[in-house]
mmCIF file of C-alpha atoms in Angstrom:
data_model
loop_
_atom_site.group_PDB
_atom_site.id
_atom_site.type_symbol
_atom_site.label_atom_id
_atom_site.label_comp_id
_atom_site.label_asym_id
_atom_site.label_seq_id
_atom_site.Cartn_x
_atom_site.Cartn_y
_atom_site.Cartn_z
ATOM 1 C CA UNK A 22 -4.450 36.078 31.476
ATOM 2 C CA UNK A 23 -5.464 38.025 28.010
ATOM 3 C CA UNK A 24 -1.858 36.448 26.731
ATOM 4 C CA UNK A 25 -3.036 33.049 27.369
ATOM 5 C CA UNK A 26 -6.256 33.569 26.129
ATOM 6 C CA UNK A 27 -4.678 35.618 23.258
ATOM 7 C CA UNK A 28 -2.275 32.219 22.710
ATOM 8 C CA UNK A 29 -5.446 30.054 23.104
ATOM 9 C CA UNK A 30 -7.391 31.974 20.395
ATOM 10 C CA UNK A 31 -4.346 31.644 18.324
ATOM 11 C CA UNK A 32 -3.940 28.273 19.023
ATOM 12 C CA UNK A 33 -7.914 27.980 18.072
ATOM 13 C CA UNK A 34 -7.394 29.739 14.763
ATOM 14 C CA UNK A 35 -4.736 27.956 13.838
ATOM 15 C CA UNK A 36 -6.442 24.847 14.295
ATOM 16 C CA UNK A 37 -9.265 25.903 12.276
ATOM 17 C CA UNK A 38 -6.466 27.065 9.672
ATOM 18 C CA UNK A 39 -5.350 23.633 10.055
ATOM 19 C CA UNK A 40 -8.914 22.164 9.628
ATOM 20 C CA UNK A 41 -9.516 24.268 6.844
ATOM 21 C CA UNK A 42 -6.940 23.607 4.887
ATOM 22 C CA UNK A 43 -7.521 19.736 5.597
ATOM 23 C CA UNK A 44 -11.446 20.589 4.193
ATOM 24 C CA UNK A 45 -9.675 22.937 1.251
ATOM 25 C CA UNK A 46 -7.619 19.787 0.098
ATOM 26 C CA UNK A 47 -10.738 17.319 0.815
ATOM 27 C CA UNK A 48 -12.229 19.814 -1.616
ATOM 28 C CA UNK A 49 -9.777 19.873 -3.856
ATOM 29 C CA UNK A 50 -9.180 16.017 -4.067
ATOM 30 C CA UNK A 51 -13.385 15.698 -4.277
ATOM 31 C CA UNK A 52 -13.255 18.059 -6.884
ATOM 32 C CA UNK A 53 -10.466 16.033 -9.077
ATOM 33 C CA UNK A 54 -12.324 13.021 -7.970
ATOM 34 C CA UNK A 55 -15.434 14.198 -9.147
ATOM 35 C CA UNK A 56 -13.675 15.342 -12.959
ATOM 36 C CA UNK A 57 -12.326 12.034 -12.776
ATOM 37 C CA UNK A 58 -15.775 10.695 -12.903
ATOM 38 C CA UNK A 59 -16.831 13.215 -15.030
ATOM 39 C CA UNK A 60 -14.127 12.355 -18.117
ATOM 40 C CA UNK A 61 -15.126 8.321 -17.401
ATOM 41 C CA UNK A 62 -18.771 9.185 -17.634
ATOM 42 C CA UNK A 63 -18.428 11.667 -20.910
ATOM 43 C CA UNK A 64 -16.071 9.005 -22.043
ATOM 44 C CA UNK A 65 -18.382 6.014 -21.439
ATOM 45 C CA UNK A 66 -20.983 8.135 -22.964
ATOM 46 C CA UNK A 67 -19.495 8.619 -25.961
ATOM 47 C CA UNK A 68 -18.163 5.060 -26.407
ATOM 48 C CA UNK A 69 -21.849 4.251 -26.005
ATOM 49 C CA UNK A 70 -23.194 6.818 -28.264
ATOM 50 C CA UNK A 71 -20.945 5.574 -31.174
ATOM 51 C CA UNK A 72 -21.746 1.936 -30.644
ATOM 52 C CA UNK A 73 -25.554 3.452 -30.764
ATOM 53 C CA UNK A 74 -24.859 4.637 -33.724
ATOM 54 C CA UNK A 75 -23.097 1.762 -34.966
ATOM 55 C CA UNK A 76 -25.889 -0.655 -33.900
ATOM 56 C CA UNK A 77 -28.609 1.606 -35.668
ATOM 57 C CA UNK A 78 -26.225 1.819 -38.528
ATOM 58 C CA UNK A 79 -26.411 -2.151 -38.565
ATOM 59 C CA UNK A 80 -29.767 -2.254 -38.245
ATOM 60 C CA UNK A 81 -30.794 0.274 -41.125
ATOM 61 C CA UNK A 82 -28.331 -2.282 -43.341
ATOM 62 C CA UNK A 83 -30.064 -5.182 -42.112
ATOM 63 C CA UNK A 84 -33.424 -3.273 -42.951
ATOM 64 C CA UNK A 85 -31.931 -2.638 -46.454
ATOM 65 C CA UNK A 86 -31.040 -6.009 -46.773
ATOM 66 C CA UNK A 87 -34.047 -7.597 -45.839
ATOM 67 C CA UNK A 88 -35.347 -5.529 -48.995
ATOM 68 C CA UNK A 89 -32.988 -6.068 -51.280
ATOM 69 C CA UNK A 90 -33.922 -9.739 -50.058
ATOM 70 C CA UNK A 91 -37.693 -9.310 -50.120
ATOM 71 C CA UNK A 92 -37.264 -7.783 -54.154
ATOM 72 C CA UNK A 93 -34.899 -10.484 -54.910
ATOM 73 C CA UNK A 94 -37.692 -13.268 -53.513
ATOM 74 C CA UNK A 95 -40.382 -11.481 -55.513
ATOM 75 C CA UNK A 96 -37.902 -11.108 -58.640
ATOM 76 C CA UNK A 97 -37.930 -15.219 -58.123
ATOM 77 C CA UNK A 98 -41.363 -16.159 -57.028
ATOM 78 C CA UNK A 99 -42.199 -14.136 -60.094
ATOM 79 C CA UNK A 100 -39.457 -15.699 -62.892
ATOM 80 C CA UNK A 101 -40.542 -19.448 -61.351
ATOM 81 C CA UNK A 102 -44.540 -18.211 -61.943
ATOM 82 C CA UNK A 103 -43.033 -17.497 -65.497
ATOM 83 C CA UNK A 104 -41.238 -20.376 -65.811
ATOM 84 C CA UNK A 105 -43.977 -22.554 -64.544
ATOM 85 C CA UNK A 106 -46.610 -21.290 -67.218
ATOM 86 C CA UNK A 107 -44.235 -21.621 -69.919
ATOM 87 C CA UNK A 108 -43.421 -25.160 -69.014
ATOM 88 C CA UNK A 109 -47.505 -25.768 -68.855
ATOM 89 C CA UNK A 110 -48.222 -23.935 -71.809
ATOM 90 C CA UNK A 111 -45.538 -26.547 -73.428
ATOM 91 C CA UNK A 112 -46.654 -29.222 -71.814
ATOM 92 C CA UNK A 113 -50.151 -28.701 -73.199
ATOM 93 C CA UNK A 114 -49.010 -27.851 -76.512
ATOM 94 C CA UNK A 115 -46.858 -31.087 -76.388
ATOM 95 C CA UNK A 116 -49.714 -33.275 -75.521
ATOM 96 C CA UNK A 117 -52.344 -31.957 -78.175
ATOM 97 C CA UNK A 118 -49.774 -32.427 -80.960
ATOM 98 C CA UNK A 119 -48.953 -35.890 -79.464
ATOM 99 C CA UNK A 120 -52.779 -36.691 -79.562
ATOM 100 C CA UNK A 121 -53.076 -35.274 -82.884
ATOM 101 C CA UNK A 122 -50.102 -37.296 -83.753
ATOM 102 C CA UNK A 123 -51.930 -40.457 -82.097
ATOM 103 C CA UNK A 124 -55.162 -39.427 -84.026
ATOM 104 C CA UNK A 125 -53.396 -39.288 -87.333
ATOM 105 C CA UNK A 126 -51.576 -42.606 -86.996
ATOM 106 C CA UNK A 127 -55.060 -44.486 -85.879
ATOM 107 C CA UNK A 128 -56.676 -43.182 -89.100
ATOM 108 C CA UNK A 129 -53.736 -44.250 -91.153
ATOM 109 C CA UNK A 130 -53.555 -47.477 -89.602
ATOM 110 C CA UNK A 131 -57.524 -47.827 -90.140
ATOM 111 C CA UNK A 132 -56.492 -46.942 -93.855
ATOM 112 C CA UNK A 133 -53.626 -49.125 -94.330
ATOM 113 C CA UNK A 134 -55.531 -51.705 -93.163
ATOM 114 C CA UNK A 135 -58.567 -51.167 -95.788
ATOM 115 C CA UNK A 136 -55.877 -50.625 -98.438
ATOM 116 C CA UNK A 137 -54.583 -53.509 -96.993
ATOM 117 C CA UNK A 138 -57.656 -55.756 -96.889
ATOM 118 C CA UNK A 139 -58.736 -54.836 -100.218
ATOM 119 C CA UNK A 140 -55.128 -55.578 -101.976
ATOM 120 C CA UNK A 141 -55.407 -58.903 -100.320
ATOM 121 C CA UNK A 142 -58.851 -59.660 -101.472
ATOM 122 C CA UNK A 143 -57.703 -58.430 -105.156
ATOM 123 C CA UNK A 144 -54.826 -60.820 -104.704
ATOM 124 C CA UNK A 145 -57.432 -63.527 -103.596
ATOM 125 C CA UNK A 146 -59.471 -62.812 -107.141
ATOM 126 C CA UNK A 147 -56.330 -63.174 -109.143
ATOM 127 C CA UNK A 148 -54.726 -66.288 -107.827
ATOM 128 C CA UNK A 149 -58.676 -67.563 -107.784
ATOM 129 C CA UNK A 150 -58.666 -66.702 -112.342
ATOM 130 C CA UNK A 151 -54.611 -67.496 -112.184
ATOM 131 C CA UNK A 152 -56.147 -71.033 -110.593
ATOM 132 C CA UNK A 153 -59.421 -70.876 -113.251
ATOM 133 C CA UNK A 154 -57.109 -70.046 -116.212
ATOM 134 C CA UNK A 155 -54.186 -72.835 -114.729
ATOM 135 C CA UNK A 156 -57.194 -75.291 -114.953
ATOM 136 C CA UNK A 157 -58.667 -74.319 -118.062
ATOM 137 C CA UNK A 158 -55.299 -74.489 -119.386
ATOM 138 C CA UNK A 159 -54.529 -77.591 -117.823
ATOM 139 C CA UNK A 160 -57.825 -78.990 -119.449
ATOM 140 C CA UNK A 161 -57.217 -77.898 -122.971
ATOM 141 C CA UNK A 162 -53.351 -78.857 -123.120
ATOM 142 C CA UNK A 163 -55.230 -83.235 -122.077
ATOM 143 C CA UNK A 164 -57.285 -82.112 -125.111
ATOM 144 C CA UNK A 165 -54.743 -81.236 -127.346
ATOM 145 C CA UNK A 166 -52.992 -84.227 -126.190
ATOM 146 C CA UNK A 167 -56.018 -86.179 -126.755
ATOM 147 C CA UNK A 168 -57.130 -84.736 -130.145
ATOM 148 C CA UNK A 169 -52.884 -85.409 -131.376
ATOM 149 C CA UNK A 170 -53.081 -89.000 -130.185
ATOM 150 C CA UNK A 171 -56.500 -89.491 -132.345
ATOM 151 C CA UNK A 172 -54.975 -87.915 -135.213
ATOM 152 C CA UNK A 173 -52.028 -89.207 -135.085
ATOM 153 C CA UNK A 174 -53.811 -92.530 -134.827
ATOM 154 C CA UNK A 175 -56.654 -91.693 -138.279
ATOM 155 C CA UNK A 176 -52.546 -90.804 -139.398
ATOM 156 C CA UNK A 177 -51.473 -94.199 -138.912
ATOM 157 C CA UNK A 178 -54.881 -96.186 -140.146
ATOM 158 C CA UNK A 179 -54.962 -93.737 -143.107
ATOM 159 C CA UNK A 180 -51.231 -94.631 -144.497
ATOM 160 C CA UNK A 181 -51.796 -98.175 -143.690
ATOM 161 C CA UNK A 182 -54.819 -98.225 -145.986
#
């Protein structure tokens, strides 16, 4: 009886030999499952931390950007103020010569036409003496004629006496 309970304790302990060894692999194969994980998760970690990186990277040059864009807007808004007063400041110089301009031909227009008006009424007086004198002329030459014809006449009586 102690052999067979001697073979049934060996039988046990080799059974739990068995069974350990069965856990000890378990183990084992847990364990390489577990580094598995492990060298995903560190690797998926890392992927993730560089495109972290790379997205804050993008952002800080879309930060920079929208200041380089913000100066470049003000750098515009300002040069179109400039531009703006310039053309005004033209503009108004522009139309207070042109109504100086305007000014300056109304007043010689207003003397033109006095010059004018008086140069006509001169011209009036002289063709009014040019008619007086024509006239007077006109009269003296029928009196000459007449005077000729009554001399010439006393001419004719006086050699026929």
């Amino acid at each position: 009886a102690a052999d067979t309970t001697v073979d049934s304790l060996r039988q046990q302990i080799g059974a739990v030999r068995e069974e350990l060894q069965t856990r000890n692999q378990e183990v084992v194969s847990l364990s390489q499952e577990v580094q598995s994980v492990r060298s995903v998760v560190q690797e998926t970690t890392g992927r993730l931390k560089e495109s972290l990186s790379a997205t804050d990277a993008g952002f800080q040059a879309l930060r920079d950007q929208t200041v380089t864009l913000q100066d470049g807007m003000e750098q515009i808004t300002e040069a179109v103020r400039s531009v703006e007063e310039k053309a005004t400041a033209a503009a108004q110089s522009k139309s207070e010569e042109f109504e100086t301009r305007v000014k300056e031909s109304e007043e010689s227009r207003e003397s033109l036409s006095a010059s004018l008006s008086d140069i006509s009424s001169k011209v009036e007086s002289l063709l009014a003496k040019y008619d007086a004198h024509d006239s007077s002329l006109a009269a003296q030459g029928e009196t000459v004629e007449r005077v000729t014809a009554e001399l010439k006449q006393e001419l004719g009586v006086m050699k026929s006496s």
